[in-house]
mmCIF file of C-alpha atoms in Angstrom:
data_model
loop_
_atom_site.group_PDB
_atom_site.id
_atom_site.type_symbol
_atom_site.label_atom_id
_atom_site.label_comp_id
_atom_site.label_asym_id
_atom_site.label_seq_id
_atom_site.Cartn_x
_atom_site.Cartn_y
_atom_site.Cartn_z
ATOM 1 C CA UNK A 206 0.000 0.000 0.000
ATOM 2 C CA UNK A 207 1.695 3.769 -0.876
ATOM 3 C CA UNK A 208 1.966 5.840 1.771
ATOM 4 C CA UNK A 209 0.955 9.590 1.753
ATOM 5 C CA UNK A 210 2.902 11.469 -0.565
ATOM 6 C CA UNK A 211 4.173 14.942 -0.310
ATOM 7 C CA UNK A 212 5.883 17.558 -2.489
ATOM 8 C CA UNK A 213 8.087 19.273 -2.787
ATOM 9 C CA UNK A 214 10.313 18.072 0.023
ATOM 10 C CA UNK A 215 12.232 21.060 0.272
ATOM 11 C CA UNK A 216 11.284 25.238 -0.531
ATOM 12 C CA UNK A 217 13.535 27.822 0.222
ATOM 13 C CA UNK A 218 12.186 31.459 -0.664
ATOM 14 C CA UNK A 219 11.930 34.718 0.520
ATOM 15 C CA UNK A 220 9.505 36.618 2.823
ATOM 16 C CA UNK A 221 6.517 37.951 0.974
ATOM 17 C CA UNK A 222 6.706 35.120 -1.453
ATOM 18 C CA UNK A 223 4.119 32.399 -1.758
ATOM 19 C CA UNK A 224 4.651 28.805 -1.760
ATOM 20 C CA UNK A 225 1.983 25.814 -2.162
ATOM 21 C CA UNK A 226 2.624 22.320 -0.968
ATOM 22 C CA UNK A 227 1.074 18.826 -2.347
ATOM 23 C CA UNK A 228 -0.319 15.860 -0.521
ATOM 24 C CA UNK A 229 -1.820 12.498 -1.998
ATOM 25 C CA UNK A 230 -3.370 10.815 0.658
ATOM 26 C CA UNK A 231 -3.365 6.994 0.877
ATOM 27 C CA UNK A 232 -6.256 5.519 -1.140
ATOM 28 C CA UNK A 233 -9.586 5.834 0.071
ATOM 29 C CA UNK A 234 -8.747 7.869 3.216
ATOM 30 C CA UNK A 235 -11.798 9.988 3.911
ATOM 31 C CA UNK A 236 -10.024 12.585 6.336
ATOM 32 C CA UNK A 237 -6.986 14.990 5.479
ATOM 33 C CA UNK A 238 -5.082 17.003 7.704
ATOM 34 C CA UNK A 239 -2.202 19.607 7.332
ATOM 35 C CA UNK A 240 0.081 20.189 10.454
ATOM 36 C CA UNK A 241 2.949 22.678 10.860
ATOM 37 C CA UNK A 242 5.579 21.474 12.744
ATOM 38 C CA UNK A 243 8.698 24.408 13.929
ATOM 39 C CA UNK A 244 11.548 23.049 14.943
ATOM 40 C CA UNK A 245 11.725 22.074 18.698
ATOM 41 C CA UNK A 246 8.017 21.519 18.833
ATOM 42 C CA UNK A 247 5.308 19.368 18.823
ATOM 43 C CA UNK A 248 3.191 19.122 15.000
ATOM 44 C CA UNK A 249 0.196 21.676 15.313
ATOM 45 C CA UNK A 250 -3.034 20.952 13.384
ATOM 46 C CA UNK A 251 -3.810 23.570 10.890
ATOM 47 C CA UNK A 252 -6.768 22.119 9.193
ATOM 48 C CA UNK A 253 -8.718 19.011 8.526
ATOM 49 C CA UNK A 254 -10.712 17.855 5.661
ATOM 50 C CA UNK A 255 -13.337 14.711 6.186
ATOM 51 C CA UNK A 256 -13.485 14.427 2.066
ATOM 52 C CA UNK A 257 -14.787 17.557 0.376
ATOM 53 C CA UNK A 258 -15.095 19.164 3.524
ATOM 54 C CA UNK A 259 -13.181 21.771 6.219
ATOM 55 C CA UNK A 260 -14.256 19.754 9.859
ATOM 56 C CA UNK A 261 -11.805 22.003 11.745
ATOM 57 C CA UNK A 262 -9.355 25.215 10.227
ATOM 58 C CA UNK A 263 -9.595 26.845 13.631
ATOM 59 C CA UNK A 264 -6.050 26.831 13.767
ATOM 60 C CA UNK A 265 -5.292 27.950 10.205
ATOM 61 C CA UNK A 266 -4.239 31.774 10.286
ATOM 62 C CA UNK A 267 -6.492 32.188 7.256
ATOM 63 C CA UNK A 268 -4.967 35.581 6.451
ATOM 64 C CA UNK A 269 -2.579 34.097 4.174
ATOM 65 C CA UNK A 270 -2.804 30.301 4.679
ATOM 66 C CA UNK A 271 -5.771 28.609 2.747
ATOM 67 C CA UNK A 272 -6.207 25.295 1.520
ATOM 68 C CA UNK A 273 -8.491 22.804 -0.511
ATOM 69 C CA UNK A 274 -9.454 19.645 -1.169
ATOM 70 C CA UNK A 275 -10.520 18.947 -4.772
ATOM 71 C CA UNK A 276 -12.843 15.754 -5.163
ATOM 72 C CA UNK A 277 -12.184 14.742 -1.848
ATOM 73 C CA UNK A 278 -8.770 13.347 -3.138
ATOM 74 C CA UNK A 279 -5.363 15.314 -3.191
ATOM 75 C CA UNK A 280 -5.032 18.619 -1.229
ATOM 76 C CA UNK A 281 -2.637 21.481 -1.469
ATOM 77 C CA UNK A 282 -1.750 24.122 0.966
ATOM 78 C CA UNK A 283 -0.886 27.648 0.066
ATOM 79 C CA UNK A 284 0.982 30.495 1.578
ATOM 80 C CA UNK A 285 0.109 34.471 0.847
ATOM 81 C CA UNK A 286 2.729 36.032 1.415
ATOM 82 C CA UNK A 287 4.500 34.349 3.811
ATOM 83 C CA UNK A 288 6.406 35.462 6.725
ATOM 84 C CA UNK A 289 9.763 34.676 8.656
ATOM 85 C CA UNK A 290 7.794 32.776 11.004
ATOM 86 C CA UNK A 291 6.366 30.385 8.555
ATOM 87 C CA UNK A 292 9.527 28.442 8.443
ATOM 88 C CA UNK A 293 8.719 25.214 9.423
ATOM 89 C CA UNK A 294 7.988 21.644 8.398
ATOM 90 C CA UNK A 295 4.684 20.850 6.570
ATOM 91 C CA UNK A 296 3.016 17.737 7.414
ATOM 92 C CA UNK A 297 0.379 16.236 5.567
ATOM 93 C CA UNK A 298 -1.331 12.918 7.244
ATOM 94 C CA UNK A 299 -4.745 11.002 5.897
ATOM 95 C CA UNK A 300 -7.060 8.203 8.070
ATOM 96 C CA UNK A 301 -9.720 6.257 6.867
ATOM 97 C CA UNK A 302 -12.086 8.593 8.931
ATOM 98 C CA UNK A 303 -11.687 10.181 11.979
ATOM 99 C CA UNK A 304 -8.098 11.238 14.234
ATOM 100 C CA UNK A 305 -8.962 8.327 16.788
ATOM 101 C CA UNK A 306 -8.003 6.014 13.696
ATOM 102 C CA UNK A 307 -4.511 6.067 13.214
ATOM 103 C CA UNK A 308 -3.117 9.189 10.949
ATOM 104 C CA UNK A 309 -0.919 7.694 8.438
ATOM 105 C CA UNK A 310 2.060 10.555 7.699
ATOM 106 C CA UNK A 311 3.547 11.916 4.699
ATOM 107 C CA UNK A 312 7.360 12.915 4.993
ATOM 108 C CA UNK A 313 6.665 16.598 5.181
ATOM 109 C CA UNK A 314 7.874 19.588 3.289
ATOM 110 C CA UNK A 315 10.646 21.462 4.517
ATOM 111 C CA UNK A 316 10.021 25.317 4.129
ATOM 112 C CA UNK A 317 12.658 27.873 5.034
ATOM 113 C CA UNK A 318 11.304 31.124 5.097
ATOM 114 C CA UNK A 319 14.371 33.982 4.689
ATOM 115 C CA UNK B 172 -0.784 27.228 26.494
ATOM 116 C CA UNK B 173 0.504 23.908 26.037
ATOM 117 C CA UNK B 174 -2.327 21.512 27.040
ATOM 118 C CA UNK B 175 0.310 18.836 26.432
ATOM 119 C CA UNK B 176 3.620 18.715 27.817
ATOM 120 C CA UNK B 177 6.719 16.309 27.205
ATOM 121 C CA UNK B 178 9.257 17.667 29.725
ATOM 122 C CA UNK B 179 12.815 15.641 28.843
ATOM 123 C CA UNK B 180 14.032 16.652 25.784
ATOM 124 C CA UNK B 181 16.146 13.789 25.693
ATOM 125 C CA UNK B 182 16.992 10.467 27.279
ATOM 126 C CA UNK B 183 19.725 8.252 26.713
ATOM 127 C CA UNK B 184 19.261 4.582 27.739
ATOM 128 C CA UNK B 185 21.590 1.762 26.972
ATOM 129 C CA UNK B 186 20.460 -1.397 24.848
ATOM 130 C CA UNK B 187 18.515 -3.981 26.940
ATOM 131 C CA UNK B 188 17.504 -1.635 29.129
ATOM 132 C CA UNK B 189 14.039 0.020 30.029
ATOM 133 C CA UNK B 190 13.143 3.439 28.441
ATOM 134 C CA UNK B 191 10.466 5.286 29.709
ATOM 135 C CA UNK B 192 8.937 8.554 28.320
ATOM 136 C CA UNK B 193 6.413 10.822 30.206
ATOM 137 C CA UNK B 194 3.697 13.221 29.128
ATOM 138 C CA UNK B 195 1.611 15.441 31.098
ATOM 139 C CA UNK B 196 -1.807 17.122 30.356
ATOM 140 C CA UNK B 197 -3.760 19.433 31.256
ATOM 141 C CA UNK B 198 -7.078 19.455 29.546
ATOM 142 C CA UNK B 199 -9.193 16.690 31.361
ATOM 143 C CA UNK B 200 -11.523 16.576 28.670
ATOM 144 C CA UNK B 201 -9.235 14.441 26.618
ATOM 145 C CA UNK B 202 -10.008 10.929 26.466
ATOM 146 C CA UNK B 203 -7.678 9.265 23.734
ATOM 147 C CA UNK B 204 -4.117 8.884 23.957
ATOM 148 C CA UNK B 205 -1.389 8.529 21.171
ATOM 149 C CA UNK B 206 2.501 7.651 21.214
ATOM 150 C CA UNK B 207 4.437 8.877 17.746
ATOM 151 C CA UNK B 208 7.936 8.066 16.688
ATOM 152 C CA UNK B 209 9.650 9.764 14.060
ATOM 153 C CA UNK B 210 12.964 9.045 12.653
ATOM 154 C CA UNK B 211 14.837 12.643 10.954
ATOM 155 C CA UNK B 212 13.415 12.957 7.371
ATOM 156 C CA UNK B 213 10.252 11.400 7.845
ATOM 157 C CA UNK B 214 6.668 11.655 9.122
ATOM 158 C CA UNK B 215 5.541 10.162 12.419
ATOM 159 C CA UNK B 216 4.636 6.686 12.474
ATOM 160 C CA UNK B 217 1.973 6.050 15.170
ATOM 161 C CA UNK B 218 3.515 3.421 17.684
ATOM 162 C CA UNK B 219 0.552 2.573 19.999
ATOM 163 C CA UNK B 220 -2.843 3.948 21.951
ATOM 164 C CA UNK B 221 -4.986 4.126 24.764
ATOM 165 C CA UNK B 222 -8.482 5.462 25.530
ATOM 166 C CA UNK B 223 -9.333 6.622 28.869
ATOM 167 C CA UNK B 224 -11.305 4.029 30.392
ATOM 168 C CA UNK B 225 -8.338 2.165 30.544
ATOM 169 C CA UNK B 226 -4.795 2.746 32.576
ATOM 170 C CA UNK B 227 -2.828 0.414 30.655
ATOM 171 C CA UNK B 228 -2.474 -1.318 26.942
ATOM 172 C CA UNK B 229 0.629 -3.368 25.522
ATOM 173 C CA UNK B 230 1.791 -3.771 22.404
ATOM 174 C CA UNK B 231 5.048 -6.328 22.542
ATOM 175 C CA UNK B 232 7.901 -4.415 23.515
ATOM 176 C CA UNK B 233 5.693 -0.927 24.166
ATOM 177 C CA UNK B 234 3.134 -0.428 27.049
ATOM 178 C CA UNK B 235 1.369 2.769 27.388
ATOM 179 C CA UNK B 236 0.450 3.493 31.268
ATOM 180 C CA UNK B 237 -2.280 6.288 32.069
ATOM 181 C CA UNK B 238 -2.576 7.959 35.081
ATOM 182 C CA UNK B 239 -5.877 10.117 35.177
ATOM 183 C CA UNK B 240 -5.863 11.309 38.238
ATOM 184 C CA UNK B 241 -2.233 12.940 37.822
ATOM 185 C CA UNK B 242 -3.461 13.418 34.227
ATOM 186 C CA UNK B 243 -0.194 11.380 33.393
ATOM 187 C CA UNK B 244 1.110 9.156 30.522
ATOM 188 C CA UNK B 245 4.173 6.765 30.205
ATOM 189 C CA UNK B 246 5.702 4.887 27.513
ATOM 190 C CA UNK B 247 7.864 1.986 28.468
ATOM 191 C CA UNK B 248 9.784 0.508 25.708
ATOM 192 C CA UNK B 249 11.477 -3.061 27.179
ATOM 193 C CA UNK B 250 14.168 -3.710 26.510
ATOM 194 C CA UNK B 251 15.358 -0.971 24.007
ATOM 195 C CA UNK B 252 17.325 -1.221 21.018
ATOM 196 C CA UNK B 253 19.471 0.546 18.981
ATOM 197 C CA UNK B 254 16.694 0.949 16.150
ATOM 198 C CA UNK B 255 14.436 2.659 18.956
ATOM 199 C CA UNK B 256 16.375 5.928 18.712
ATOM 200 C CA UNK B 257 13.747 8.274 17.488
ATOM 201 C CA UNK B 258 12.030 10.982 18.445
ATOM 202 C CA UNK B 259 8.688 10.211 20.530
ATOM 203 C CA UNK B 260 5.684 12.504 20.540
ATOM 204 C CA UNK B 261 2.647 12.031 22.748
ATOM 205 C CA UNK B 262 -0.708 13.167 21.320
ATOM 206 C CA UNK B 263 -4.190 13.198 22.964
ATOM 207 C CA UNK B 264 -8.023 14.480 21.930
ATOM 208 C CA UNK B 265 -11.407 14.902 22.813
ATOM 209 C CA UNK B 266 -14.125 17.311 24.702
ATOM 210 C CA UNK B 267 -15.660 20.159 23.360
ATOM 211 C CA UNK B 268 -12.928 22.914 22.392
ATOM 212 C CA UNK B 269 -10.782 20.367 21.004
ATOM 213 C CA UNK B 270 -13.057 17.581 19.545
ATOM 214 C CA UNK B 271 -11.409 15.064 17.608
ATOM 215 C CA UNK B 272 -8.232 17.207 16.996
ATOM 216 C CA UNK B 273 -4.888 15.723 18.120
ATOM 217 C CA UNK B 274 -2.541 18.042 20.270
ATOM 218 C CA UNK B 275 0.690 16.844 20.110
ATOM 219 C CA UNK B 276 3.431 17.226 23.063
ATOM 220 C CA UNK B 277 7.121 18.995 21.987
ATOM 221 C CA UNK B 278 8.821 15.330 21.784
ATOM 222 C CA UNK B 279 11.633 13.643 23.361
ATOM 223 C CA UNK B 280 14.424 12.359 21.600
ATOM 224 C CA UNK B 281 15.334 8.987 22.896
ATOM 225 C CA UNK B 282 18.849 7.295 21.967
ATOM 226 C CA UNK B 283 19.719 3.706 22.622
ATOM 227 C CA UNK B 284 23.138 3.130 23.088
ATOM 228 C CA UNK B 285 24.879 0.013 22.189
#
């Protein structure tokens, strides 16, 4: 069975730039979630998709993070414009449908923000 | 404010011996308890669970012990080996603010000598 797949790996650009990441959940995984994980810390849920669906983005700042979910399927997550602070890695995980299922993870994207 | 706290950064245990990892939380409303690992350049990889009408579950080599009443979780991992050296992450969820979300803890980076 794939895993969840994730690109790019790595971004490196500058503040005020945007950047969009790509997740492919494992097949027929109803749920979708996006963490952000800075370094020395624990992953923190940004938003969560039960297939077409947001269930939870109360942690997204959705000033210039947003994200979709087309056909329930692949997601990507986008940054306008980001900030210093954004520099992080970007998790994406999938579960057949809820969190108290296991969350299968993807490898992550490294962003540097400079 | 950190509703779930993982207060060794590291441990260091040699190979055959016990490790044990602690979490503490604060939210009594969670009922559902995770352990991650993560090895550097990939995703976590959920290890094992437990719900909160129990105070322990075992899974070979890993037991997960809850405390309620201290609002308290331990992994032990007997007996360690080399290929245990990871990072661990402890994640819970539940009641009404935080639903089905997981929060995770800041990890603790466990290294098994030989």
């Amino acid at each position: 069975e794939a895993g969840v797949a994730q690109s790019p790996r790595y971004k490196i650009i500058e503040k005020r730039q945007s950047v969009a990441f790509w997740c492919n959940p494992i097949s027929g995984h109803a749920t979708l979630y996006w963490y952000q994980q800075i370094l020395g810390q624990g992953p923190k849920l940004l938003i969560q998709f039960q297939n077409n669906g947001v269930v939870d983005d109360s942690q997204l700042p959705k000033d210039r993070f947003s994200a979709e979910r087309l056909k329930g399927v692949d997601s990507t997550l986008k940054i306008q414009p980001a900030k210093l602070e954004d520099s992080a890695v970007y998790l994406c995980a999938s579960s057949p449908r809820d969190p108290q299922e296991t969350q299968y993870f993807g490898p992550g994207t490294r962003l540097l923000v400079l | 404010d950190q509703q779930v706290k993982q207060n060794s950064p590291s441990l260091s245990v040699q190979e055959g011996r016990i490790s044990i990892l602690n979490c503490d939380y604060t939210n009594s409303m969670f009922d559902y308890f995770l352990w991650y690992k993560k090895y550097p350049a990939e995703g976590p990889t959920f290890l094992i669970s437990i719900s909160s009408i129990k105070d322990k579950n075992e899974d070979g080599r890993f037991t997960v012990f809850l405390n309620k009443s201290a609002k308290h979780l331990s992994l032990h991992i007997v007996p360690s080996q080399p290929g245990d050296s990871a990072v661990y992450f402890c994640a819970a969820s539940g009641g009404e603010t935080s639903g089905s979300r997981l929060t995770f803890g800041e990890g603790t980076q466990l290294t098994v000598n030989p």
